[in-house]
Amino acid sequence: MKEEFKGIFSALLTAFGKDGDFCEEAQRDMMRYERTTGIAGFYVGGSTGEAFLLSPEERERLYTVCAEELGDKTGIAHIGALSTREAVRWAKLCESLGYKAVSSVTPFYYKFSTDEMIGYYRAIADAVDVPVLLYHIPVLTGGGYERRLFDELLRDGRVLGVKYTSSDYFTFERLRREYPDKILYNGFDETCLCGLAMGADGAIGSTYNVLGERFVKLYSLVEDGDLKAAARLQHGLNDLIAFLLKAGDVKAAVKYVMKAKNGIDAGICRAPGGDVPEEWKREYEREYAERFAQGN
Ligand code: MN9
């Protein structure tokens, strides 16, 4: 069961049409393209997928359409919500659609206690037979995982592991050491190599929508023990990621590249988000289009 969770996973974008509605066709096109890049699977409806900006109807449609396009790839559905009952509802739906695991950020905005958060994950695990992947992303949730939460949940056999989006690699390494059988994913693409070098089983990230092939290469270099070549590759990729980050909203930038490089129009991000700045687009055409298209 573990093998299917290893490797590079695209934190899949959600496509919108010109009218701003969810665009099923572009969603399918994106997945068909990404399936050719060698990635292991898709993480559907997460931060990059603008999950919390979708209506319940759209969210259901997104999970359904993406489940149909998984092909032989592993699907992990982010089912996080503010309330336990909503998360449980999404988890059950995604299990029935064939996702191999369900995942959630900690409930945010309200200051829930650690015990309440543990209860949230346990309720999800009680509701489904697929394993639960924790999603640690303090930069967006404002915290959430104190060490006790990790420990209590990682000792639970129904918990798959952690999607770890933090630059605290000491904690990451301690988790690796103490939970050798859990699946740990690196979360920040710009430090993918750090996580893999510390023993991550894979990585889930936004830029893999458009840089999948090269991160698959990085993953296999680490597997082969060639850390020097992997570092060279990460350096080159980070020139591109630094440029994506410069746009202000990385998912908007990845959408732009998806269209410019692959001809798939996933629209712009949903308001109050939006498009990348015009000046950034000009710089893309001038300095980066070729590097994104060709490699480093
Ligand atoms: O978890 C993503 N995190 C956020 C995954 O979007 C906050 C990453 O893939 C980043 O987008 C990427 C750029 O910083 O590393």
PDB file of C-alpha atoms and ligand atoms in Angstrom:
ATOM      1  CA  MET A   1       0.000   0.000   0.000  1.00  0.00           C
ATOM      2  CA  LYS A   2       2.871   2.352   0.681  1.00  0.00           C
ATOM      3  CA  GLU A   3       4.403   2.345  -2.791  1.00  0.00           C
ATOM      4  CA  GLU A   4       1.415   4.089  -4.356  1.00  0.00           C
ATOM      5  CA  PHE A   5       1.951   7.048  -2.026  1.00  0.00           C
ATOM      6  CA  LYS A   6       5.603   7.583  -2.897  1.00  0.00           C
ATOM      7  CA  GLY A   7       6.901  10.147  -5.344  1.00  0.00           C
ATOM      8  CA  ILE A   8       5.971  13.552  -6.688  1.00  0.00           C
ATOM      9  CA  PHE A   9       2.349  14.674  -6.395  1.00  0.00           C
ATOM     10  CA  SER A  10       0.871  17.687  -8.103  1.00  0.00           C
ATOM     11  CA  ALA A  11      -1.112  19.969  -5.758  1.00  0.00           C
ATOM     12  CA  LEU A  12      -3.607  20.285  -8.534  1.00  0.00           C
ATOM     13  CA  LEU A  13      -4.904  23.648  -9.719  1.00  0.00           C
ATOM     14  CA  THR A  14      -8.637  24.179 -10.085  1.00  0.00           C
ATOM     15  CA  ALA A  15      -9.594  25.488 -13.526  1.00  0.00           C
ATOM     16  CA  PHE A  16     -12.019  28.351 -14.016  1.00  0.00           C
ATOM     17  CA  GLY A  17     -13.498  29.522 -17.308  1.00  0.00           C
ATOM     18  CA  LYS A  18     -13.785  33.058 -18.646  1.00  0.00           C
ATOM     19  CA  ASP A  19     -17.024  33.466 -16.688  1.00  0.00           C
ATOM     20  CA  GLY A  20     -15.210  32.492 -13.509  1.00  0.00           C
ATOM     21  CA  ASP A  21     -17.127  29.220 -13.135  1.00  0.00           C
ATOM     22  CA  PHE A  22     -15.417  25.894 -12.570  1.00  0.00           C
ATOM     23  CA  CYS A  23     -14.248  24.686 -15.989  1.00  0.00           C
ATOM     24  CA  GLU A  24     -14.530  20.950 -16.303  1.00  0.00           C
ATOM     25  CA  GLU A  25     -12.892  20.752 -19.719  1.00  0.00           C
ATOM     26  CA  ALA A  26      -9.717  22.607 -18.732  1.00  0.00           C
ATOM     27  CA  GLN A  27      -9.576  20.568 -15.524  1.00  0.00           C
ATOM     28  CA  ARG A  28      -9.563  17.362 -17.547  1.00  0.00           C
ATOM     29  CA  ASP A  29      -6.996  18.748 -20.019  1.00  0.00           C
ATOM     30  CA  MET A  30      -4.669  19.696 -17.190  1.00  0.00           C
ATOM     31  CA  MET A  31      -4.814  16.263 -15.645  1.00  0.00           C
ATOM     32  CA  ARG A  32      -4.301  14.540 -18.986  1.00  0.00           C
ATOM     33  CA  TYR A  33      -1.203  16.628 -19.587  1.00  0.00           C
ATOM     34  CA  GLU A  34       0.142  16.124 -16.084  1.00  0.00           C
ATOM     35  CA  ARG A  35      -0.358  12.384 -16.307  1.00  0.00           C
ATOM     36  CA  THR A  36       2.321  12.331 -19.004  1.00  0.00           C
ATOM     37  CA  THR A  37       4.983  13.949 -16.799  1.00  0.00           C
ATOM     38  CA  GLY A  38       5.811  10.942 -14.628  1.00  0.00           C
ATOM     39  CA  ILE A  39       4.247  12.239 -11.421  1.00  0.00           C
ATOM     40  CA  ALA A  40       2.912   9.667  -8.971  1.00  0.00           C
ATOM     41  CA  GLY A  41      -0.416  11.317  -8.361  1.00  0.00           C
ATOM     42  CA  PHE A  42      -2.650  14.255  -7.637  1.00  0.00           C
ATOM     43  CA  TYR A  43      -3.557  16.099  -4.468  1.00  0.00           C
ATOM     44  CA  VAL A  44      -7.011  17.423  -5.314  1.00  0.00           C
ATOM     45  CA  GLY A  45      -8.759  20.423  -3.776  1.00  0.00           C
ATOM     46  CA  GLY A  46      -5.997  21.727  -1.535  1.00  0.00           C
ATOM     47  CA  SER A  47      -4.586  25.246  -1.035  1.00  0.00           C
ATOM     48  CA  THR A  48      -3.389  25.415  -4.623  1.00  0.00           C
ATOM     49  CA  GLY A  49      -6.780  24.096  -5.724  1.00  0.00           C
ATOM     50  CA  GLU A  50      -8.530  27.074  -4.076  1.00  0.00           C
ATOM     51  CA  ALA A  51     -10.699  24.671  -2.065  1.00  0.00           C
ATOM     52  CA  PHE A  52     -11.982  27.245   0.364  1.00  0.00           C
ATOM     53  CA  LEU A  53     -13.121  29.527  -2.447  1.00  0.00           C
ATOM     54  CA  LEU A  54     -15.424  26.935  -3.994  1.00  0.00           C
ATOM     55  CA  SER A  55     -19.129  26.483  -3.365  1.00  0.00           C
ATOM     56  CA  PRO A  56     -20.157  23.047  -2.036  1.00  0.00           C
ATOM     57  CA  GLU A  57     -21.612  22.200  -5.478  1.00  0.00           C
ATOM     58  CA  GLU A  58     -18.353  23.115  -7.188  1.00  0.00           C
ATOM     59  CA  ARG A  59     -16.305  21.217  -4.682  1.00  0.00           C
ATOM     60  CA  GLU A  60     -18.357  18.094  -5.285  1.00  0.00           C
ATOM     61  CA  ARG A  61     -18.000  18.536  -9.059  1.00  0.00           C
ATOM     62  CA  LEU A  62     -14.236  19.036  -8.727  1.00  0.00           C
ATOM     63  CA  TYR A  63     -13.787  15.829  -6.730  1.00  0.00           C
ATOM     64  CA  THR A  64     -15.960  13.930  -9.214  1.00  0.00           C
ATOM     65  CA  VAL A  65     -14.299  15.184 -12.393  1.00  0.00           C
ATOM     66  CA  CYS A  66     -10.796  14.690 -10.988  1.00  0.00           C
ATOM     67  CA  ALA A  67     -11.621  11.161  -9.831  1.00  0.00           C
ATOM     68  CA  GLU A  68     -12.598  10.331 -13.413  1.00  0.00           C
ATOM     69  CA  GLU A  69      -9.270  11.618 -14.726  1.00  0.00           C
ATOM     70  CA  LEU A  70      -6.883   9.927 -12.297  1.00  0.00           C
ATOM     71  CA  GLY A  71      -6.002   7.157 -14.731  1.00  0.00           C
ATOM     72  CA  ASP A  72      -3.340   5.033 -13.070  1.00  0.00           C
ATOM     73  CA  LYS A  73      -2.299   7.860 -10.753  1.00  0.00           C
ATOM     74  CA  THR A  74      -2.876   7.958  -7.015  1.00  0.00           C
ATOM     75  CA  GLY A  75      -5.545  10.411  -5.933  1.00  0.00           C
ATOM     76  CA  ILE A  76      -5.446  12.089  -2.548  1.00  0.00           C
ATOM     77  CA  ALA A  77      -8.369  14.399  -1.796  1.00  0.00           C
ATOM     78  CA  HIS A  78      -8.061  17.368   0.497  1.00  0.00           C
ATOM     79  CA  ILE A  79     -11.377  17.329   2.353  1.00  0.00           C
ATOM     80  CA  GLY A  80     -10.619  19.932   5.006  1.00  0.00           C
ATOM     81  CA  ALA A  81     -13.359  22.201   6.291  1.00  0.00           C
ATOM     82  CA  LEU A  82     -14.002  24.334   9.327  1.00  0.00           C
ATOM     83  CA  SER A  83     -16.519  21.957  10.802  1.00  0.00           C
ATOM     84  CA  THR A  84     -16.016  18.281  11.508  1.00  0.00           C
ATOM     85  CA  ARG A  85     -19.370  17.376   9.966  1.00  0.00           C
ATOM     86  CA  GLU A  86     -18.526  19.025   6.650  1.00  0.00           C
ATOM     87  CA  ALA A  87     -15.068  17.418   6.522  1.00  0.00           C
ATOM     88  CA  VAL A  88     -16.634  14.022   7.263  1.00  0.00           C
ATOM     89  CA  ARG A  89     -19.160  14.533   4.488  1.00  0.00           C
ATOM     90  CA  TRP A  90     -16.385  15.290   1.961  1.00  0.00           C
ATOM     91  CA  ALA A  91     -14.288  12.408   3.221  1.00  0.00           C
ATOM     92  CA  LYS A  92     -17.129   9.930   2.640  1.00  0.00           C
ATOM     93  CA  LEU A  93     -17.792  11.299  -0.818  1.00  0.00           C
ATOM     94  CA  CYS A  94     -14.114  11.119  -1.794  1.00  0.00           C
ATOM     95  CA  GLU A  95     -13.748   7.595  -0.498  1.00  0.00           C
ATOM     96  CA  SER A  96     -16.722   6.555  -2.625  1.00  0.00           C
ATOM     97  CA  LEU A  97     -15.150   8.252  -5.666  1.00  0.00           C
ATOM     98  CA  GLY A  98     -12.005   6.151  -5.361  1.00  0.00           C
ATOM     99  CA  TYR A  99      -9.470   8.466  -3.745  1.00  0.00           C
ATOM    100  CA  LYS A 100      -6.778   6.463  -1.973  1.00  0.00           C
ATOM    101  CA  ALA A 101      -6.490   8.809   0.986  1.00  0.00           C
ATOM    102  CA  VAL A 102      -8.168  11.886   2.402  1.00  0.00           C
ATOM    103  CA  SER A 103      -6.260  14.804   3.827  1.00  0.00           C
ATOM    104  CA  SER A 104      -6.995  17.915   5.813  1.00  0.00           C
ATOM    105  CA  VAL A 105      -5.498  21.088   7.169  1.00  0.00           C
ATOM    106  CA  THR A 106      -6.271  21.820  10.780  1.00  0.00           C
ATOM    107  CA  PRO A 107      -9.552  23.702  11.151  1.00  0.00           C
ATOM    108  CA  PHE A 108      -8.534  27.358  11.116  1.00  0.00           C
ATOM    109  CA  TYR A 109      -9.871  30.845  11.936  1.00  0.00           C
ATOM    110  CA  TYR A 110     -11.374  29.811  15.290  1.00  0.00           C
ATOM    111  CA  LYS A 111      -8.851  28.896  17.916  1.00  0.00           C
ATOM    112  CA  PHE A 112      -9.703  25.263  18.480  1.00  0.00           C
ATOM    113  CA  SER A 113      -7.817  23.448  21.206  1.00  0.00           C
ATOM    114  CA  THR A 114      -5.344  20.689  20.385  1.00  0.00           C
ATOM    115  CA  ASP A 115      -7.784  18.114  21.771  1.00  0.00           C
ATOM    116  CA  GLU A 116     -10.539  19.466  19.552  1.00  0.00           C
ATOM    117  CA  MET A 117      -8.261  19.213  16.538  1.00  0.00           C
ATOM    118  CA  ILE A 118      -7.323  15.649  17.437  1.00  0.00           C
ATOM    119  CA  GLY A 119     -11.054  14.925  17.699  1.00  0.00           C
ATOM    120  CA  TYR A 120     -11.553  16.393  14.230  1.00  0.00           C
ATOM    121  CA  TYR A 121      -9.034  14.015  12.624  1.00  0.00           C
ATOM    122  CA  ARG A 122     -10.305  11.019  14.600  1.00  0.00           C
ATOM    123  CA  ALA A 123     -13.865  11.701  13.446  1.00  0.00           C
ATOM    124  CA  ILE A 124     -12.660  11.693   9.829  1.00  0.00           C
ATOM    125  CA  ALA A 125     -10.747   8.445  10.405  1.00  0.00           C
ATOM    126  CA  ASP A 126     -13.852   6.895  12.012  1.00  0.00           C
ATOM    127  CA  ALA A 127     -15.986   7.809   9.007  1.00  0.00           C
ATOM    128  CA  VAL A 128     -13.888   6.232   6.214  1.00  0.00           C
ATOM    129  CA  ASP A 129     -11.728   3.191   5.515  1.00  0.00           C
ATOM    130  CA  VAL A 130      -9.086   5.064   3.518  1.00  0.00           C
ATOM    131  CA  PRO A 131      -6.161   6.489   5.496  1.00  0.00           C
ATOM    132  CA  VAL A 132      -5.986  10.114   6.635  1.00  0.00           C
ATOM    133  CA  LEU A 133      -3.103  12.386   5.696  1.00  0.00           C
ATOM    134  CA  LEU A 134      -2.433  15.311   8.034  1.00  0.00           C
ATOM    135  CA  TYR A 135      -1.675  18.610   6.320  1.00  0.00           C
ATOM    136  CA  HIS A 136       0.646  20.837   8.302  1.00  0.00           C
ATOM    137  CA  ILE A 137       0.791  24.328   6.783  1.00  0.00           C
ATOM    138  CA  PRO A 138       1.206  26.853   9.605  1.00  0.00           C
ATOM    139  CA  VAL A 139       1.928  29.711   7.183  1.00  0.00           C
ATOM    140  CA  LEU A 140      -1.726  29.549   6.082  1.00  0.00           C
ATOM    141  CA  THR A 141      -3.549  28.107   9.102  1.00  0.00           C
ATOM    142  CA  GLY A 142      -1.658  30.222  11.619  1.00  0.00           C
ATOM    143  CA  GLY A 143      -0.405  27.201  13.544  1.00  0.00           C
ATOM    144  CA  GLY A 144      -2.281  24.162  14.646  1.00  0.00           C
ATOM    145  CA  TYR A 145       0.147  21.336  15.127  1.00  0.00           C
ATOM    146  CA  GLU A 146       1.840  21.230  18.425  1.00  0.00           C
ATOM    147  CA  ARG A 147       4.022  18.223  18.969  1.00  0.00           C
ATOM    148  CA  ARG A 148       1.366  16.345  20.979  1.00  0.00           C
ATOM    149  CA  LEU A 149      -1.052  16.551  18.052  1.00  0.00           C
ATOM    150  CA  PHE A 150       1.508  14.959  15.743  1.00  0.00           C
ATOM    151  CA  ASP A 151       2.318  12.273  18.287  1.00  0.00           C
ATOM    152  CA  GLU A 152      -1.226  11.292  19.172  1.00  0.00           C
ATOM    153  CA  LEU A 153      -2.306  11.148  15.557  1.00  0.00           C
ATOM    154  CA  LEU A 154       0.790   9.497  14.106  1.00  0.00           C
ATOM    155  CA  ARG A 155       0.418   6.671  16.616  1.00  0.00           C
ATOM    156  CA  ASP A 156      -3.033   6.022  15.133  1.00  0.00           C
ATOM    157  CA  GLY A 157      -2.846   3.244  12.539  1.00  0.00           C
ATOM    158  CA  ARG A 158      -5.466   4.972  10.380  1.00  0.00           C
ATOM    159  CA  VAL A 159      -3.243   7.993   9.852  1.00  0.00           C
ATOM    160  CA  LEU A 160      -1.105   7.748   6.713  1.00  0.00           C
ATOM    161  CA  GLY A 161       1.360  10.487   7.577  1.00  0.00           C
ATOM    162  CA  VAL A 162       1.911  14.203   7.055  1.00  0.00           C
ATOM    163  CA  LYS A 163       2.038  16.652   4.186  1.00  0.00           C
ATOM    164  CA  TYR A 164       4.600  18.870   5.842  1.00  0.00           C
ATOM    165  CA  THR A 165       4.660  22.450   4.558  1.00  0.00           C
ATOM    166  CA  SER A 166       7.107  24.180   6.849  1.00  0.00           C
ATOM    167  CA  SER A 167      10.794  25.037   6.741  1.00  0.00           C
ATOM    168  CA  ASP A 168      11.363  23.587  10.196  1.00  0.00           C
ATOM    169  CA  TYR A 169      13.382  20.618   9.014  1.00  0.00           C
ATOM    170  CA  PHE A 170      14.526  19.698  12.491  1.00  0.00           C
ATOM    171  CA  THR A 171      10.968  18.816  13.514  1.00  0.00           C
ATOM    172  CA  PHE A 172      10.573  17.099  10.161  1.00  0.00           C
ATOM    173  CA  GLU A 173      13.650  14.983  10.799  1.00  0.00           C
ATOM    174  CA  ARG A 174      12.456  14.080  14.311  1.00  0.00           C
ATOM    175  CA  LEU A 175       9.122  12.913  12.901  1.00  0.00           C
ATOM    176  CA  ARG A 176      10.969  10.865  10.288  1.00  0.00           C
ATOM    177  CA  ARG A 177      13.109   9.263  12.957  1.00  0.00           C
ATOM    178  CA  GLU A 178      10.239   8.480  15.285  1.00  0.00           C
ATOM    179  CA  TYR A 179       7.687   7.356  12.697  1.00  0.00           C
ATOM    180  CA  PRO A 180       9.651   5.408  10.093  1.00  0.00           C
ATOM    181  CA  ASP A 181       6.500   3.690   8.780  1.00  0.00           C
ATOM    182  CA  LYS A 182       4.503   6.846   8.083  1.00  0.00           C
ATOM    183  CA  ILE A 183       4.411   8.666   4.764  1.00  0.00           C
ATOM    184  CA  LEU A 184       5.994  12.105   4.984  1.00  0.00           C
ATOM    185  CA  TYR A 185       5.637  14.560   2.113  1.00  0.00           C
ATOM    186  CA  ASN A 186       7.758  17.632   1.645  1.00  0.00           C
ATOM    187  CA  GLY A 187       5.519  20.688   1.212  1.00  0.00           C
ATOM    188  CA  PHE A 188       7.655  23.602  -0.012  1.00  0.00           C
ATOM    189  CA  ASP A 189       8.841  22.919  -3.556  1.00  0.00           C
ATOM    190  CA  GLU A 190      11.789  25.304  -3.196  1.00  0.00           C
ATOM    191  CA  THR A 191      13.188  23.006  -0.478  1.00  0.00           C
ATOM    192  CA  CYS A 192      12.094  19.715  -2.015  1.00  0.00           C
ATOM    193  CA  LEU A 193      15.633  18.385  -1.849  1.00  0.00           C
ATOM    194  CA  CYS A 194      15.888  19.217   1.878  1.00  0.00           C
ATOM    195  CA  GLY A 195      12.856  17.081   2.631  1.00  0.00           C
ATOM    196  CA  LEU A 196      13.922  14.225   0.378  1.00  0.00           C
ATOM    197  CA  ALA A 197      17.441  14.274   1.830  1.00  0.00           C
ATOM    198  CA  MET A 198      15.886  14.018   5.316  1.00  0.00           C
ATOM    199  CA  GLY A 199      13.915  10.970   4.268  1.00  0.00           C
ATOM    200  CA  ALA A 200      10.640  12.259   2.823  1.00  0.00           C
ATOM    201  CA  ASP A 201       8.732   9.627   0.847  1.00  0.00           C
ATOM    202  CA  GLY A 202       7.649  12.194  -1.678  1.00  0.00           C
ATOM    203  CA  ALA A 203       6.573  15.757  -2.213  1.00  0.00           C
ATOM    204  CA  ILE A 204       3.279  17.508  -2.895  1.00  0.00           C
ATOM    205  CA  GLY A 205       3.424  20.960  -4.413  1.00  0.00           C
ATOM    206  CA  SER A 206       1.923  23.624  -6.605  1.00  0.00           C
ATOM    207  CA  THR A 207       4.810  24.102  -9.028  1.00  0.00           C
ATOM    208  CA  TYR A 208       4.732  20.405  -9.974  1.00  0.00           C
ATOM    209  CA  ASN A 209       1.682  21.249 -12.103  1.00  0.00           C
ATOM    210  CA  VAL A 210       4.113  22.799 -14.585  1.00  0.00           C
ATOM    211  CA  LEU A 211       7.531  21.494 -13.486  1.00  0.00           C
ATOM    212  CA  GLY A 212       6.508  17.891 -12.827  1.00  0.00           C
ATOM    213  CA  GLU A 213       9.034  16.210 -15.092  1.00  0.00           C
ATOM    214  CA  ARG A 214      11.983  18.000 -13.575  1.00  0.00           C
ATOM    215  CA  PHE A 215      10.946  17.260 -10.014  1.00  0.00           C
ATOM    216  CA  VAL A 216      10.405  13.611 -10.936  1.00  0.00           C
ATOM    217  CA  LYS A 217      14.001  13.710 -12.152  1.00  0.00           C
ATOM    218  CA  LEU A 218      15.123  15.291  -8.868  1.00  0.00           C
ATOM    219  CA  TYR A 219      13.320  12.570  -6.950  1.00  0.00           C
ATOM    220  CA  SER A 220      15.058   9.823  -8.878  1.00  0.00           C
ATOM    221  CA  LEU A 221      18.473  11.496  -8.478  1.00  0.00           C
ATOM    222  CA  VAL A 222      17.967  11.413  -4.703  1.00  0.00           C
ATOM    223  CA  GLU A 223      16.836   7.780  -4.908  1.00  0.00           C
ATOM    224  CA  ASP A 224      20.085   7.026  -6.742  1.00  0.00           C
ATOM    225  CA  GLY A 225      22.064   8.877  -4.080  1.00  0.00           C
ATOM    226  CA  ASP A 226      23.310  11.570  -6.462  1.00  0.00           C
ATOM    227  CA  LEU A 227      22.785  14.553  -4.165  1.00  0.00           C
ATOM    228  CA  LYS A 228      25.189  16.780  -6.093  1.00  0.00           C
ATOM    229  CA  ALA A 229      23.232  16.482  -9.299  1.00  0.00           C
ATOM    230  CA  ALA A 230      19.974  16.854  -7.348  1.00  0.00           C
ATOM    231  CA  ALA A 231      21.251  20.091  -5.788  1.00  0.00           C
ATOM    232  CA  ARG A 232      22.225  21.450  -9.212  1.00  0.00           C
ATOM    233  CA  LEU A 233      18.744  20.693 -10.468  1.00  0.00           C
ATOM    234  CA  GLN A 234      17.077  22.279  -7.420  1.00  0.00           C
ATOM    235  CA  HIS A 235      19.185  25.449  -7.872  1.00  0.00           C
ATOM    236  CA  GLY A 236      18.015  25.831 -11.457  1.00  0.00           C
ATOM    237  CA  LEU A 237      14.410  25.076 -10.524  1.00  0.00           C
ATOM    238  CA  ASN A 238      14.573  27.623  -7.726  1.00  0.00           C
ATOM    239  CA  ASP A 239      15.386  30.362 -10.253  1.00  0.00           C
ATOM    240  CA  LEU A 240      12.005  29.527 -11.764  1.00  0.00           C
ATOM    241  CA  ILE A 241      10.200  29.181  -8.413  1.00  0.00           C
ATOM    242  CA  ALA A 242      11.646  32.500  -7.204  1.00  0.00           C
ATOM    243  CA  PHE A 243      10.152  34.076 -10.300  1.00  0.00           C
ATOM    244  CA  LEU A 244       6.772  32.399  -9.672  1.00  0.00           C
ATOM    245  CA  LEU A 245       6.787  33.695  -6.101  1.00  0.00           C
ATOM    246  CA  LYS A 246       7.559  37.195  -7.343  1.00  0.00           C
ATOM    247  CA  ALA A 247       4.093  37.277  -8.939  1.00  0.00           C
ATOM    248  CA  GLY A 248       2.639  37.556  -5.428  1.00  0.00           C
ATOM    249  CA  ASP A 249       0.297  34.568  -5.691  1.00  0.00           C
ATOM    250  CA  VAL A 250       2.057  31.387  -6.685  1.00  0.00           C
ATOM    251  CA  LYS A 251      -1.102  29.572  -7.839  1.00  0.00           C
ATOM    252  CA  ALA A 252      -1.983  32.486 -10.124  1.00  0.00           C
ATOM    253  CA  ALA A 253       1.533  32.313 -11.537  1.00  0.00           C
ATOM    254  CA  VAL A 254       1.323  28.555 -12.047  1.00  0.00           C
ATOM    255  CA  LYS A 255      -1.989  29.038 -13.874  1.00  0.00           C
ATOM    256  CA  TYR A 256      -0.333  31.568 -16.133  1.00  0.00           C
ATOM    257  CA  VAL A 257       2.528  29.192 -16.956  1.00  0.00           C
ATOM    258  CA  MET A 258       0.052  26.346 -17.540  1.00  0.00           C
ATOM    259  CA  LYS A 259      -1.461  28.436 -20.306  1.00  0.00           C
ATOM    260  CA  ALA A 260       1.712  30.011 -21.718  1.00  0.00           C
ATOM    261  CA  LYS A 261       3.746  26.794 -21.738  1.00  0.00           C
ATOM    262  CA  ASN A 262       1.151  24.056 -22.211  1.00  0.00           C
ATOM    263  CA  GLY A 263      -1.699  25.913 -23.871  1.00  0.00           C
ATOM    264  CA  ILE A 264      -4.194  24.899 -21.187  1.00  0.00           C
ATOM    265  CA  ASP A 265      -6.288  27.787 -19.960  1.00  0.00           C
ATOM    266  CA  ALA A 266      -7.206  27.252 -16.316  1.00  0.00           C
ATOM    267  CA  GLY A 267      -8.308  30.871 -15.986  1.00  0.00           C
ATOM    268  CA  ILE A 268      -7.277  33.193 -13.203  1.00  0.00           C
ATOM    269  CA  CYS A 269      -7.678  32.804  -9.470  1.00  0.00           C
ATOM    270  CA  ARG A 270     -11.022  33.485  -7.881  1.00  0.00           C
ATOM    271  CA  ALA A 271     -11.658  36.929  -6.389  1.00  0.00           C
ATOM    272  CA  PRO A 272     -10.557  38.412  -4.135  1.00  0.00           C
ATOM    273  CA  GLY A 273      -7.557  36.761  -5.793  1.00  0.00           C
ATOM    274  CA  GLY A 274      -6.957  37.322  -9.464  1.00  0.00           C
ATOM    275  CA  ASP A 275      -4.422  37.383 -12.254  1.00  0.00           C
ATOM    276  CA  VAL A 276      -0.668  37.954 -12.145  1.00  0.00           C
ATOM    277  CA  PRO A 277       0.573  41.532 -12.755  1.00  0.00           C
ATOM    278  CA  GLU A 278       1.036  42.658 -16.394  1.00  0.00           C
ATOM    279  CA  GLU A 279       4.664  43.569 -15.756  1.00  0.00           C
ATOM    280  CA  TRP A 280       5.285  40.022 -14.503  1.00  0.00           C
ATOM    281  CA  LYS A 281       3.797  38.603 -17.721  1.00  0.00           C
ATOM    282  CA  ARG A 282       6.159  40.736 -19.777  1.00  0.00           C
ATOM    283  CA  GLU A 283       9.106  39.534 -17.755  1.00  0.00           C
ATOM    284  CA  TYR A 284       7.918  35.951 -18.244  1.00  0.00           C
ATOM    285  CA  GLU A 285       7.881  36.321 -22.017  1.00  0.00           C
ATOM    286  CA  ARG A 286      11.218  38.150 -22.029  1.00  0.00           C
ATOM    287  CA  GLU A 287      13.269  36.110 -19.571  1.00  0.00           C
ATOM    288  CA  TYR A 288      11.522  32.912 -18.541  1.00  0.00           C
ATOM    289  CA  ALA A 289       9.305  31.443 -21.243  1.00  0.00           C
ATOM    290  CA  GLU A 290      12.141  29.468 -22.734  1.00  0.00           C
ATOM    291  CA  ARG A 291      13.503  28.258 -19.430  1.00  0.00           C
ATOM    292  CA  PHE A 292      10.112  26.986 -18.346  1.00  0.00           C
ATOM    293  CA  ALA A 293       9.659  25.254 -21.663  1.00  0.00           C
ATOM    294  CA  GLN A 294      13.099  23.691 -21.966  1.00  0.00           C
ATOM    295  CA  GLY A 295      14.543  22.944 -18.611  1.00  0.00           C
ATOM    296  CA  ASN A 296      17.557  24.342 -16.863  1.00  0.00           C
TER     297      ASN A 296
HETATM  298  O1  MN9 B   1       1.952  22.962   0.037  1.00  0.00           O
HETATM  299  C1  MN9 B   1       2.398  24.708  -1.501  1.00  0.00           C
HETATM  300  N1  MN9 B   1       2.210  25.642  -0.431  1.00  0.00           N
HETATM  301  C2  MN9 B   1       1.509  26.774  -0.564  1.00  0.00           C
HETATM  302  C3  MN9 B   1       2.245  23.325  -1.039  1.00  0.00           C
HETATM  303  O2  MN9 B   1       0.930  27.077  -1.578  1.00  0.00           O
HETATM  304  C4  MN9 B   1       1.464  27.684   0.619  1.00  0.00           C
HETATM  305  C5  MN9 B   1       3.782  24.830  -2.136  1.00  0.00           C
HETATM  306  O3  MN9 B   1       3.783  24.027  -3.273  1.00  0.00           O
HETATM  307  C6  MN9 B   1       4.153  26.250  -2.500  1.00  0.00           C
HETATM  308  O4  MN9 B   1       3.149  26.813  -3.324  1.00  0.00           O
HETATM  309  C7  MN9 B   1       5.485  26.364  -3.243  1.00  0.00           C
HETATM  310  C8  MN9 B   1       5.879  27.809  -3.474  1.00  0.00           C
HETATM  311  O5  MN9 B   1       6.200  28.426  -2.265  1.00  0.00           O
HETATM  312  O6  MN9 B   1       6.457  25.715  -2.536  1.00  0.00           O
END
